[in-house]
Structure formats: structure tokens, C-alpha cells
Coordinates of C-alpha atoms in Angstrom, one line a residue:
Chain A
X1 CA -113.1 302.2 65.2
X2 CA -110.1 302.1 62.9
X3 CA -111.8 304.4 60.4
X4 CA -112.5 307.0 63.1
X5 CA -109.0 306.6 64.4
X6 CA -107.6 307.3 60.9
X7 CA -109.9 310.3 60.5
X8 CA -108.9 311.8 63.8
X9 CA -105.2 311.1 63.3
X10 CA -105.4 312.8 59.9
X11 CA -107.1 315.9 61.4
X12 CA -104.5 316.1 64.2
X13 CA -101.5 315.5 61.9
X14 CA -102.5 318.6 59.9
X15 CA -101.9 320.6 63.1
X16 CA -98.5 319.0 64.0
X17 CA -95.7 318.2 61.6
X18 CA -94.2 316.0 64.3
X19 CA -96.9 313.4 63.9
X20 CA -96.0 310.4 61.8
X21 CA -97.3 306.9 61.3
X22 CA -95.3 303.6 60.9
X23 CA -97.2 300.6 59.8
X24 CA -96.1 297.0 59.1
X25 CA -97.7 296.2 55.7
X26 CA -101.3 296.6 56.8
X27 CA -103.6 298.5 54.6
X28 CA -104.6 301.4 56.7
X29 CA -108.2 302.4 56.8
X30 CA -109.9 305.3 55.0
X31 CA -108.4 308.6 55.9
X32 CA -104.9 307.1 56.5
X33 CA -104.6 307.1 52.7
X34 CA -105.2 310.8 52.7
X35 CA -102.5 311.2 55.3
X36 CA -100.2 309.0 53.2
X37 CA -100.9 311.0 50.1
X38 CA -100.5 314.4 51.7
X39 CA -97.5 313.6 53.9
X40 CA -95.6 310.8 52.2
X41 CA -92.5 311.4 54.4
X42 CA -94.4 310.9 57.5
X43 CA -96.0 307.7 56.5
X44 CA -93.6 304.8 56.7
X45 CA -94.5 301.3 55.7
X46 CA -91.6 299.2 57.1
X47 CA -93.0 296.1 55.5
X48 CA -93.6 292.8 57.4
X49 CA -91.0 293.8 60.0
X50 CA -92.6 294.7 63.3
X51 CA -89.3 294.9 65.3
X52 CA -88.1 297.4 62.8
X53 CA -91.3 299.3 63.1
X54 CA -90.9 299.7 66.9
X55 CA -87.2 300.4 66.8
X56 CA -87.6 303.1 64.1
X57 CA -90.5 304.7 66.1
X58 CA -88.2 304.9 69.1
X59 CA -85.5 306.6 67.1
X60 CA -87.9 309.1 65.6
X61 CA -89.3 309.9 69.0
X62 CA -85.8 310.5 70.3
X63 CA -85.4 313.1 67.6
X64 CA -88.6 314.9 68.8
X65 CA -91.2 313.4 66.5
X66 CA -94.5 311.9 67.6
X67 CA -94.7 308.4 66.1
X68 CA -97.7 306.1 66.0
X69 CA -97.2 302.5 65.1
X70 CA -100.2 300.8 63.6
X71 CA -101.1 297.2 62.8
X72 CA -103.1 294.3 64.2
X73 CA -102.7 294.1 68.0
X74 CA -100.9 290.8 67.9
X75 CA -98.3 292.2 65.5
X76 CA -97.9 295.7 67.0
X77 CA -97.4 294.2 70.5
X78 CA -96.6 290.5 70.6
X79 CA -94.1 290.0 67.8
X80 CA -91.9 293.0 68.8
X81 CA -92.6 292.8 72.6
X82 CA -89.0 293.2 73.7
X83 CA -88.7 296.2 71.4
X84 CA -91.8 297.8 72.9
X85 CA -90.4 297.1 76.4
X86 CA -86.8 298.2 75.9
X87 CA -87.0 300.8 73.1
X88 CA -90.3 302.5 74.0
X89 CA -91.2 301.8 77.7
X90 CA -87.7 301.7 79.2
X91 CA -86.7 304.9 77.4
X92 CA -90.1 306.3 78.2
X93 CA -90.8 307.7 74.7
X94 CA -94.0 309.3 73.4
X95 CA -94.9 306.5 71.0
X96 CA -98.5 305.4 70.6
X97 CA -98.9 301.7 69.8
X98 CA -102.2 301.1 68.1
X99 CA -103.5 297.6 68.3
X100 CA -106.3 296.9 65.9
X101 CA -108.6 293.9 66.3
X102 CA -108.0 293.5 70.1
X103 CA -109.7 290.7 71.9
X104 CA -111.5 288.3 69.5
X105 CA -112.6 291.0 67.0
X106 CA -110.8 289.2 64.1
X107 CA -113.1 286.3 64.7
X108 CA -112.6 284.9 61.2
X109 CA -108.8 285.0 61.4
X110 CA -108.5 282.6 64.3
X111 CA -106.4 282.4 67.4
X112 CA -103.1 283.6 65.8
X113 CA -104.8 287.0 65.2
X114 CA -106.7 287.3 68.5
X115 CA -105.2 289.5 71.2
X116 CA -106.3 288.1 74.5
X117 CA -103.2 288.9 76.6
X118 CA -102.6 292.5 75.4
X119 CA -104.2 294.2 78.4
X120 CA -102.3 292.1 80.9
X121 CA -99.1 292.7 79.1
X122 CA -99.4 296.4 78.6
X123 CA -100.8 297.1 82.1
X124 CA -97.7 295.4 83.5
X125 CA -95.2 297.6 81.6
X126 CA -93.8 300.5 83.5
X127 CA -94.4 303.9 81.9
X128 CA -97.2 302.6 79.7
X129 CA -100.6 304.1 79.5
X130 CA -103.4 301.8 78.3
X131 CA -106.6 303.1 76.7
X132 CA -109.4 300.9 75.3
X133 CA -112.3 302.9 73.8
X134 CA -115.7 301.3 73.7
X135 CA -117.1 303.1 70.6
X136 CA -116.1 305.5 67.8
X137 CA -116.8 308.6 69.9
X138 CA -114.4 307.3 72.6
X139 CA -111.8 306.6 69.9
X140 CA -111.9 310.3 68.9
X141 CA -111.4 311.3 72.5
X142 CA -108.6 308.8 73.1
X143 CA -106.8 309.7 69.9
X144 CA -107.0 313.4 70.8
X145 CA -105.6 312.5 74.2
X146 CA -102.8 310.4 72.7
X147 CA -101.6 313.4 70.5
X148 CA -100.6 315.3 73.6
X149 CA -99.3 312.4 75.6
X150 CA -95.6 312.5 76.3
X151 CA -95.1 308.9 77.3
X152 CA -95.8 305.4 75.8
X153 CA -99.4 304.7 75.1
X154 CA -101.2 301.5 74.0
X155 CA -104.4 302.3 72.1
X156 CA -106.6 299.2 72.0
X157 CA -109.0 299.3 69.1
X158 CA -111.7 297.0 67.7
X159 CA -111.9 296.8 63.9
X160 CA -114.7 298.4 61.9
X161 CA -118.4 298.8 62.2
X162 CA -118.7 299.2 66.0
X163 CA -121.9 301.1 66.9
X164 CA -121.9 304.5 68.5
X165 CA -123.2 304.0 72.1
X166 CA -122.0 306.9 74.2
X167 CA -123.7 309.9 72.5
X168 CA -126.1 310.2 75.5
X169 CA -123.7 309.0 78.2
X170 CA -124.3 310.8 81.5
X171 CA -120.6 311.3 82.0
X172 CA -118.0 312.9 79.7
X173 CA -114.8 311.1 78.6
X174 CA -112.0 312.1 80.9
X175 CA -108.6 310.5 80.7
X176 CA -108.0 308.3 83.7
X177 CA -111.6 308.4 85.0
X178 CA -114.3 305.7 84.8
X179 CA -117.4 306.8 82.9
X180 CA -121.0 305.9 83.5
X181 CA -122.5 305.4 80.0
X182 CA -125.8 304.0 81.5
X183 CA -127.3 304.9 84.8
X184 CA -128.6 302.4 87.4
X185 CA -128.9 301.8 91.1
X186 CA -128.8 298.0 91.7
X187 CA -126.2 296.4 89.5
X188 CA -123.1 298.0 88.0
X189 CA -121.3 296.4 85.0
X190 CA -117.7 297.5 84.5
X191 CA -116.4 296.9 81.0
X192 CA -114.3 298.4 78.2
X193 CA -113.7 298.0 74.5
X194 CA -116.0 296.8 71.7
X195 CA -117.8 294.3 73.9
X196 CA -119.5 297.3 75.6
X197 CA -122.3 297.4 73.1
X198 CA -123.2 293.8 74.0
X199 CA -122.9 294.6 77.7
X200 CA -125.5 297.4 77.2
X201 CA -127.9 294.7 75.9
X202 CA -127.2 292.6 79.0
X203 CA -128.1 295.7 81.1
X204 CA -131.4 296.0 79.2
X205 CA -132.2 292.4 79.9
X206 CA -131.4 292.8 83.6
X207 CA -133.6 295.9 83.7
X208 CA -136.5 293.7 82.4
X209 CA -135.9 291.4 85.3
X210 CA -136.2 294.4 87.7
X211 CA -132.6 295.2 88.3
X212 CA -131.7 298.8 87.5
X213 CA -128.3 298.3 85.9
X214 CA -125.6 300.8 85.3
X215 CA -122.8 300.3 82.7
X216 CA -119.4 301.9 83.2
X217 CA -116.8 302.3 80.5
X218 CA -113.4 301.8 82.1
X219 CA -111.7 303.2 79.0
X220 CA -108.4 304.0 80.8
X221 CA -107.0 300.7 82.1
X222 CA -103.7 302.2 83.2
X223 CA -103.6 304.4 85.2
X224 CA -106.7 302.7 86.6
X225 CA -109.2 305.0 88.3
X226 CA -109.1 303.2 91.7
X227 CA -111.0 305.9 93.5
X228 CA -113.8 305.8 91.0
X229 CA -114.0 302.0 91.1
X230 CA -113.9 302.0 94.9
X231 CA -116.9 304.3 95.0
X232 CA -118.7 301.9 92.7
X233 CA -117.8 298.9 94.8
X234 CA -119.1 300.6 97.9
X235 CA -122.2 302.0 96.3
X236 CA -123.7 299.0 94.4
X237 CA -125.2 295.8 95.7
X238 CA -123.7 293.8 92.9
X239 CA -120.8 294.6 90.6
X240 CA -119.8 292.6 87.6
X241 CA -116.8 293.0 85.4
X242 CA -117.2 292.0 81.7
X243 CA -113.8 291.8 80.0
X244 CA -112.9 290.7 76.5
X245 CA -109.4 289.8 77.6
X246 CA -107.5 287.1 79.5
X247 CA -108.7 286.4 83.1
X248 CA -105.2 287.1 84.6
X249 CA -103.8 290.5 84.8
X250 CA -106.6 292.6 83.2
X251 CA -109.4 294.7 84.7
X252 CA -111.1 291.7 86.4
X253 CA -108.2 290.7 88.5
X254 CA -107.4 294.4 89.3
X255 CA -110.9 295.1 90.5
X256 CA -110.9 292.0 92.7
X257 CA -107.6 293.0 94.2
X258 CA -108.9 296.5 94.8
X259 CA -112.1 295.1 96.4
X260 CA -110.0 293.2 98.9
X261 CA -107.9 296.2 99.7
X262 CA -110.9 298.4 100.5
X263 CA -112.9 295.6 102.1
X264 CA -115.8 296.0 99.7
X265 CA -119.1 294.4 100.8
X266 CA -120.7 294.0 97.4
X267 CA -121.1 290.8 95.4
X268 CA -118.4 290.9 92.8
X269 CA -118.2 288.5 89.9
X270 CA -116.1 288.7 86.8
X271 CA -116.6 287.4 83.3
X272 CA -113.6 287.3 81.0
X273 CA -112.2 285.3 78.0
X274 CA -111.3 281.8 79.0
X275 CA -107.7 281.0 79.9
X276 CA -107.6 279.1 76.6
X277 CA -107.0 279.4 72.9
X278 CA -110.3 278.3 71.2
X279 CA -109.1 277.2 67.8
X280 CA -112.3 278.1 66.1
X281 CA -113.7 280.5 63.5
X282 CA -117.0 282.3 63.2
X283 CA -118.6 285.6 63.8
X284 CA -117.5 288.0 66.7
X285 CA -120.6 286.8 68.6
X286 CA -119.7 283.2 68.0
X287 CA -116.3 283.8 69.5
X288 CA -117.7 285.6 72.5
X289 CA -120.1 282.7 73.0
X290 CA -117.3 280.2 72.9
X291 CA -115.7 282.1 75.8
X292 CA -119.1 282.3 77.7
X293 CA -119.4 286.0 77.0
X294 CA -122.7 285.9 75.0
X295 CA -125.8 287.7 76.3
X296 CA -127.7 284.7 77.7
X297 CA -124.6 283.3 79.6
X298 CA -123.9 286.7 81.1
X299 CA -127.5 287.4 82.2
X300 CA -127.7 283.9 83.7
X301 CA -124.3 284.3 85.4
X302 CA -125.3 287.7 86.9
X303 CA -128.9 286.8 88.0
X304 CA -127.6 283.8 89.9
X305 CA -124.7 285.6 91.5
Chain B
X1 CA -76.0 317.9 48.5
X2 CA -75.6 317.8 52.3
X3 CA -74.4 314.2 52.3
X4 CA -71.7 314.7 49.7
X5 CA -70.4 317.8 51.4
X6 CA -70.2 316.0 54.7
X7 CA -68.3 313.1 53.2
X8 CA -66.0 315.5 51.5
X9 CA -65.4 317.3 54.8
X10 CA -64.2 314.1 56.4
X11 CA -62.0 313.1 53.5
X12 CA -60.0 316.4 53.9
X13 CA -59.2 315.5 57.5
X14 CA -55.7 314.2 58.4
X15 CA -55.9 311.1 60.6
X16 CA -53.7 311.4 63.6
X17 CA -52.4 307.8 63.8
X18 CA -50.0 308.3 66.6
X19 CA -52.5 310.2 68.8
X20 CA -55.1 307.5 68.2
X21 CA -52.7 304.7 69.1
X22 CA -51.8 306.5 72.3
X23 CA -55.4 307.1 73.2
X24 CA -56.3 303.4 72.6
X25 CA -53.4 302.4 74.9
X26 CA -54.6 304.7 77.7
X27 CA -58.2 303.6 77.2
X28 CA -57.3 299.9 77.4
X29 CA -55.5 300.7 80.6
X30 CA -58.5 302.5 82.0
X31 CA -60.8 299.6 81.1
X32 CA -58.5 297.3 83.0
X33 CA -58.5 299.7 85.9
X34 CA -62.3 299.6 85.9
X35 CA -62.2 295.8 85.7
X36 CA -60.8 295.7 89.2
X37 CA -63.9 297.2 90.7
X38 CA -66.3 294.5 89.5
X39 CA -66.4 290.7 89.3
X40 CA -67.6 290.7 85.7
X41 CA -67.6 293.0 82.8
X42 CA -67.3 292.6 79.0
X43 CA -63.7 293.2 78.5
X44 CA -63.1 291.0 75.5
X45 CA -65.8 292.7 73.4
X46 CA -64.8 296.2 74.6
X47 CA -61.2 295.6 73.5
X48 CA -62.3 294.3 70.1
X49 CA -64.2 297.4 69.2
X50 CA -62.0 300.0 70.8
X51 CA -60.2 301.3 67.7
X52 CA -63.6 301.4 65.9
X53 CA -65.2 303.6 68.6
X54 CA -62.0 305.7 69.1
X55 CA -61.8 306.5 65.4
X56 CA -65.4 307.6 65.4
X57 CA -65.1 309.9 68.4
X58 CA -61.7 311.3 67.5
X59 CA -62.2 311.9 63.8
X60 CA -65.8 311.4 62.6
X61 CA -68.2 313.0 65.1
X62 CA -68.6 316.7 64.6
X63 CA -68.7 318.9 67.7
X64 CA -71.0 321.9 68.2
X65 CA -70.7 324.0 71.4
X66 CA -68.6 321.3 73.1
X67 CA -71.1 318.6 72.4
X68 CA -71.1 315.9 69.8
X69 CA -73.5 316.9 67.0
X70 CA -73.5 313.6 65.2
X71 CA -75.0 310.5 66.8
X72 CA -73.1 307.4 68.0
X73 CA -74.9 304.3 69.3
X74 CA -73.2 301.2 70.5
X75 CA -75.8 298.6 69.6
X76 CA -73.6 295.8 71.1
X77 CA -74.3 297.5 74.4
X78 CA -72.1 295.1 76.4
X79 CA -69.1 296.8 74.7
X80 CA -70.1 300.1 76.3
X81 CA -66.8 300.5 78.2
X82 CA -65.3 301.3 74.8
X83 CA -67.7 304.2 74.6
X84 CA -67.4 305.3 78.3
X85 CA -63.6 305.6 78.1
X86 CA -64.0 307.8 75.0
X87 CA -66.7 309.9 76.7
X88 CA -64.4 310.3 79.6
X89 CA -61.5 311.3 77.4
X90 CA -63.5 314.0 75.7
X91 CA -64.9 315.3 79.0
X92 CA -68.5 314.3 78.4
X93 CA -68.3 312.0 81.4
X94 CA -66.4 313.1 84.5
X95 CA -63.8 310.7 85.8
X96 CA -65.9 310.1 88.9
X97 CA -68.5 308.4 86.7
X98 CA -66.2 305.4 85.8
X99 CA -64.8 305.4 89.3
X100 CA -68.3 304.5 90.4
X101 CA -68.8 301.8 87.7
X102 CA -71.6 299.5 88.8
X103 CA -71.8 301.1 92.2
X104 CA -75.2 302.2 93.7
X105 CA -74.1 305.8 93.8
X106 CA -73.0 305.8 90.2
X107 CA -74.8 306.0 86.8
X108 CA -72.6 303.7 84.7
X109 CA -73.0 299.9 84.5
X110 CA -72.4 297.1 82.0
X111 CA -75.0 298.4 79.5
X112 CA -75.6 302.0 78.4
X113 CA -78.8 303.7 79.4
X114 CA -80.4 306.8 77.9
X115 CA -79.8 309.7 80.2
X116 CA -76.2 309.0 80.8
X117 CA -74.3 312.0 79.2
X118 CA -73.2 311.1 75.7
X119 CA -75.5 308.0 75.5
X120 CA -78.2 308.5 72.9
X121 CA -80.1 305.1 73.3
X122 CA -80.4 302.3 75.8
X123 CA -79.0 299.2 74.5
X124 CA -78.0 295.8 76.0
X125 CA -80.4 293.4 74.4
X126 CA -78.9 292.7 71.0
X127 CA -80.5 293.8 67.8
X128 CA -82.1 297.1 69.1
X129 CA -79.6 299.9 68.4
X130 CA -79.6 299.7 64.7
X131 CA -83.4 300.2 64.4
X132 CA -83.2 303.1 66.8
X133 CA -80.4 304.7 64.8
X134 CA -82.3 304.2 61.6
X135 CA -85.3 305.9 63.2
X136 CA -83.1 308.8 64.1
X137 CA -81.6 309.0 60.6
X138 CA -85.1 308.8 59.1
X139 CA -86.3 311.6 61.4
X140 CA -83.3 313.7 60.4
X141 CA -84.3 313.3 56.8
X142 CA -87.9 314.4 57.5
X143 CA -86.8 317.3 59.6
X144 CA -83.9 318.3 57.3
X145 CA -81.3 317.9 60.1
X146 CA -77.7 317.8 59.1
X147 CA -76.6 314.7 61.1
X148 CA -74.7 311.5 60.6
X149 CA -75.7 308.4 62.6
X150 CA -73.0 305.8 63.5
X151 CA -74.0 302.5 64.9
X152 CA -71.6 299.7 66.1
X153 CA -73.0 296.2 66.0
X154 CA -71.4 292.8 66.5
X155 CA -71.2 289.6 64.6
X156 CA -73.1 287.8 67.3
X157 CA -75.7 290.5 67.0
X158 CA -75.9 289.8 63.3
X159 CA -77.7 286.5 64.2
X160 CA -80.7 288.6 65.4
X161 CA -83.6 288.7 63.0
X162 CA -84.2 292.3 63.7
X163 CA -80.8 293.2 62.3
X164 CA -81.7 291.7 59.0
X165 CA -85.1 293.4 58.9
X166 CA -83.2 296.6 59.2
X167 CA -80.4 295.7 56.8
X168 CA -83.1 295.1 54.2
X169 CA -85.0 298.3 55.1
X170 CA -82.2 301.0 55.4
X171 CA -81.4 301.3 51.7
X172 CA -85.1 301.3 50.9
X173 CA -85.5 304.4 53.2
X174 CA -82.4 305.9 51.6
X175 CA -80.7 306.4 55.0
X176 CA -77.5 307.6 53.4
X177 CA -76.2 309.3 56.5
X178 CA -76.2 306.0 58.3
X179 CA -72.8 304.3 59.0
X180 CA -72.8 300.8 60.5
X181 CA -69.6 299.4 61.9
X182 CA -69.6 295.6 62.5
X183 CA -67.2 294.3 65.1
X184 CA -66.4 290.9 63.6
X185 CA -64.4 289.2 66.3
X186 CA -65.8 285.8 65.4
X187 CA -66.9 285.1 68.9
X188 CA -70.3 284.9 70.6
X189 CA -70.4 284.4 74.3
X190 CA -70.0 280.7 74.0
X191 CA -68.3 279.8 70.8
X192 CA -66.8 280.8 67.5
X193 CA -69.4 282.2 65.0
X194 CA -67.5 280.5 62.2
X195 CA -68.2 277.2 63.8
X196 CA -71.8 277.7 64.9
X197 CA -72.8 279.6 61.8
X198 CA -70.4 278.6 59.0
X199 CA -72.6 280.3 56.3
X200 CA -72.3 283.7 58.0
X201 CA -69.2 284.2 55.9
X202 CA -68.6 285.8 53.5
X203 CA -70.7 288.6 55.2
X204 CA -69.9 291.5 53.0
X205 CA -71.4 290.0 49.9
X206 CA -74.7 289.5 51.7
X207 CA -74.8 293.2 52.9
X208 CA -73.9 294.4 49.5
X209 CA -76.7 292.3 48.0
X210 CA -79.1 294.2 50.3
X211 CA -78.1 297.5 48.7
X212 CA -75.5 298.9 51.1
X213 CA -72.1 300.3 50.2
X214 CA -69.5 298.2 52.0
X215 CA -65.9 298.2 52.9
X216 CA -63.8 295.6 54.7
X217 CA -61.1 296.8 57.0
X218 CA -58.7 295.7 59.8
X219 CA -60.8 296.8 62.8
X220 CA -57.7 297.5 64.9
X221 CA -56.4 300.0 62.4
X222 CA -58.2 303.2 63.3
X223 CA -57.0 305.0 60.2
X224 CA -58.3 302.3 57.9
X225 CA -61.7 302.6 59.6
X226 CA -61.7 306.4 59.2
X227 CA -60.5 306.2 55.6
X228 CA -63.3 303.8 54.7
X229 CA -65.9 306.2 56.2
X230 CA -64.3 309.3 54.8
X231 CA -64.2 307.9 51.3
X232 CA -67.7 306.5 51.1
X233 CA -69.9 307.8 48.3
X234 CA -72.8 308.9 50.6
X235 CA -75.2 307.5 48.1
X236 CA -76.3 304.5 50.2
X237 CA -76.1 303.4 53.8
X238 CA -72.5 302.5 54.6
X239 CA -71.4 299.2 56.2
X240 CA -67.8 298.9 57.6
X241 CA -66.9 295.2 58.2
X242 CA -64.2 295.5 60.8
X243 CA -62.1 292.3 61.3
X244 CA -61.2 292.3 64.9
X245 CA -59.8 290.1 67.7
X246 CA -61.8 289.6 70.9
X247 CA -59.7 290.7 73.8
X248 CA -57.3 292.5 71.5
X249 CA -54.1 293.9 73.2
X250 CA -53.7 291.3 75.9
X251 CA -52.5 288.0 74.5
X252 CA -53.9 285.7 77.1
X253 CA -57.4 287.3 76.7
X254 CA -57.4 287.1 72.9
X255 CA -59.9 284.7 71.4
X256 CA -60.7 283.1 74.8
X257 CA -64.5 283.0 75.4
X258 CA -64.0 283.3 79.2
X259 CA -63.0 287.0 78.7
X260 CA -66.4 287.8 77.2
X261 CA -67.4 288.7 80.7
X262 CA -64.8 287.8 83.3
X263 CA -62.8 290.4 85.2
X264 CA -59.1 289.7 85.6
X265 CA -57.8 289.0 89.2
X266 CA -55.0 291.1 90.5
X267 CA -52.2 289.0 89.1
X268 CA -53.9 288.8 85.7
X269 CA -54.5 292.6 85.8
X270 CA -50.8 293.3 86.4
X271 CA -49.8 290.9 83.7
X272 CA -52.3 292.5 81.3
X273 CA -50.9 296.0 82.0
X274 CA -47.4 294.7 81.3
X275 CA -48.5 293.0 78.0
X276 CA -50.1 296.3 76.9
X277 CA -46.9 298.1 77.3
X278 CA -45.1 295.5 75.3
X279 CA -47.7 295.5 72.5
X280 CA -47.7 299.3 72.3
X281 CA -43.9 299.7 72.5

């Protein structure tokens, strides 16, 4: 995902001299080095100084530039949180905050580098738009959208190597709209971000058990497509949310809240990261399993719902 | 060199000491007047930086088509009354704006918000305005804009880590059009800085060591502040360490922590007005 972001950003930056990137001493992926080489003035490494990174981005936006800030999600959002709130969101500035390694993607780096709370935090911030692409193709679409956005935007990315899964999706990517990436009639799985490729495997498993299972990419988490989700809650017999984020304040709790508001009759069950820091290391799938988000746990949880 | 020309331009100016002194008297009176509308405001910190802000507005900021072309940010946002009385004096804010201070129908309150005429950044939480000002100065460099950025910070604010991130970064980015003025009144909200953080001093050596050009001045002598700015080399970001007195101008408010936020009652207000007359005469 980060390589595709870098490639798309580089392409867009050739068209707009306002686009600039501030990073906090992270080695930017692939094409970002081309950008740095070609536009050295517009690439600013502030060093290990995340509050500076956000503050400078706000000042540059106030002068009409289009800044992106880029580092690991915990550092682009948590460390400088009050700066994101006051400098970017309160002043409603067109700064895109890129959070790399969201969820438990940095599985070998441990809890200090895992961003479990980022969706809840950003969705609660006035003026903020939140987009979490599920594969490299959605990263392209989201990055293109971000370039013409005129307000704060949190772009939640995985890391590298995520498979392309939406090339044959029935629906196109439209900002602010849920998107069916797999069709089905019995169950519907709402999800977003890198875990979506695993959720597709869950859907295949459920299909084998006779349940025609749709998968929906809820790539835009704020503003949330309440109408689209309401239609799903009314249409399907069972709806499941699979979310690689904290159980409070993310998609799961918002869908439950919406289901109450519209008096939805479907079975609704949510699967999220635990409300816990699992101090452990391992592969991405090991981390998901520790939180009960591995394929067998999900299939079991859904079939007995 | 744009920078050198601009510095030269300032150094040719004559500083109007008498006019500045009169304006500061009027502005202190106006702040006291506003204090009678609200139960709390930051009068001590507004009085301590008043000459700093006045000298910037009266002599440093260039005007284009009636608007200030250079940028001023009060990073110690709680001192915004010092900015508001200047904006009122120069007609950027109408008198009605301060008359409605902290009222639901007004726009001005105890911290400056972007969107208020003459306010270029929302501040209030300490440690934010400098970074924003640096972003502006950096964008100006990229875009080739001829602008100076002036930022007022406080000594309490210099305890914030973000300030030191930026002190370290500004010379690396060669933000030579950036002028930071530090209001060193030695008081935080609760206590004296020299007591809670004795190693804060000597400050100027620390800032110099980070690559800034520095000058120490009496922060209540507007001409000294202007002279320091006008005579800088323009080859590094510039830091003016302004020694000030919290509550300056009203003896019973000076160096008393309670006047960080308290409004004077009617008797104290009248006494303060009288003291101002005596000080300025």
C-alpha cells in the first residue's frame, strides 16, 4: 500500500506545485525518493519531531500549499494528537495525515507501533475525513481523492505487500459510499483496510457451508455511508462487521448504533481487535489470531451467530 | 537578497518613541476597560508583552492596501488582548469587537481564533504558534513570497517540548525571515520559572547554541525591541529575548500570579487607571 501511495502521490505532485510532503525521519517508500530528488523543496524531513511536522504542515496549508504528513500511524497521529486537533482540525486545513501500518500491520514491532485506536480517534474529530483503503487499487483512488480534498483527511494505510483484491469488484470506488467487492445474498460482511483480504477468505469458507456471502469495503469511515449501511442491514439475514481496530468508537459500534436507530431486524455481530494491548510479536496473522480475528475464529463466530 | 533588503529597509526607519509610549498607555487603559466585562482574562501576560506587540505592529509589519502584509502570530495565545488592542488601533478590528469581548454575539474571546480579522492562526494551547509560523515561513521560501513572520512566545511556553523541536529545526530549514520574540516575565500560571526551572537561565546561550541569531533587550522598551529586529543580519532565524514584568504598568499587579487570569474589581480597576497615569506621567 505504501508503495502505491508513493507512486500515486508522485504522479499527482507533478501536476500540482502546491503538493508537498513532510515526514518524521521515516524512510519513505519507492517513488517518494523520486519526489524527493525532483522536488527537494517540497520534501521536508523534520526529523524525529512529530509535533513540528504537524505544526509546519498547518502553517504551509495556511499559505495555500497542500501538505501531506507521512509516518507510522502511531507517530503521525498519537504523538502529535493535540497538534492534529488544534492546528489541523480546528483550523479546518487541507492537510492529509497518512498513517502507515495501521491496526496490527507492524506485527513484529509490537504494541508501541500498533494503531488500534486511530479510527475511533479520527472519527471523533470534527472536520476530519477518514479513509481506509483495503488494497492497492483503493489506495490509488483514495490518494487521488485526497489531492482535491479541501479539509483534513486521515489516510489509513497498511504497509507493503497487500494483495490486489478489488480488480473485479461489482461496485466502483466512490468517496463516501460503501462498496460491494463480493456479491452474496445471505450474509454480508462489512470491513475495511488490509484485513479485507482475510475477510474474503472467510466469505469463501462460508460459501462452502452454503451461505452466499457478500463482502463490503467501508473504505470511507467518515463521513459514513449511513444510507448504504442501512440498506444492507434491512436486506441481509445476517450482517457481520470485521474490524482491525478498537471495539469502541470504530465501524462496529457505529453500525450497531445505526441498527438501533433504524430498527434493523437482521442478526448483527461484530468482530474487532480486543480492548487490550497484546504484548506479543509475530506475523500479521499471528497478531490477528491473538485478537480472535483469524479465519477459523471468524467462521466459527459467524456460523453460530 | 530579499532578506537583506528587508532588514535594511527596517533599519532606515526612525522609531517614534513618544508615539509608541502613548499608544501603550491607551492600550493598557483599553485592556483594563475590557477587564470590566468579564470575570477572568489574562491581564498580567497581556501587559508583559504589550510593548513587544506594539513595536511589531507600529514599526515592523509592512502594510499593503491597508492590510498587514507580514505575519504576526501570538503563540502565547492567552496574551491576545495585547494583539486585539493593536488590531483595534489600526482599524483591522472595529471597536464593537472588543466591546463584545467574550459575549455570545461577539467574535473575540480569551484566545485568538483563525477567522478573526488580523488573526492568522488559532492559538491558546502553548507550543503551537511557533510551528505554524515556521510552516508559513517555509512555504514563503518555497513559493518565493516576500514575507516576514513574527511569533511571540512566552517563557512558560518554552517548557513545551514542541518549542524545542522547532528551535532545533528552524535554523536547519534556514528560516531567516522568522523573528521570535520571547516574553520572559519569569512567571508561569502558578509560580516563578526561575524557581521551578532554575536551569532555564541563561536562556540566550541555549538558543544561540541551536544556531539562532539572538539579542537580549528590555521588553518594555519598544525602541530596543525594534532596534534589535532592524539590526539583525537576516542570515539566521532571529530570537529576541525580551525581559519583561508580568502585569507591567500597574504596581499591585506586577509579579503577582493571581493577575495571570483575574479581572480587577471596580475599586482595583480605578486604582489601576490612576497608577497608569502616574507611571506614564
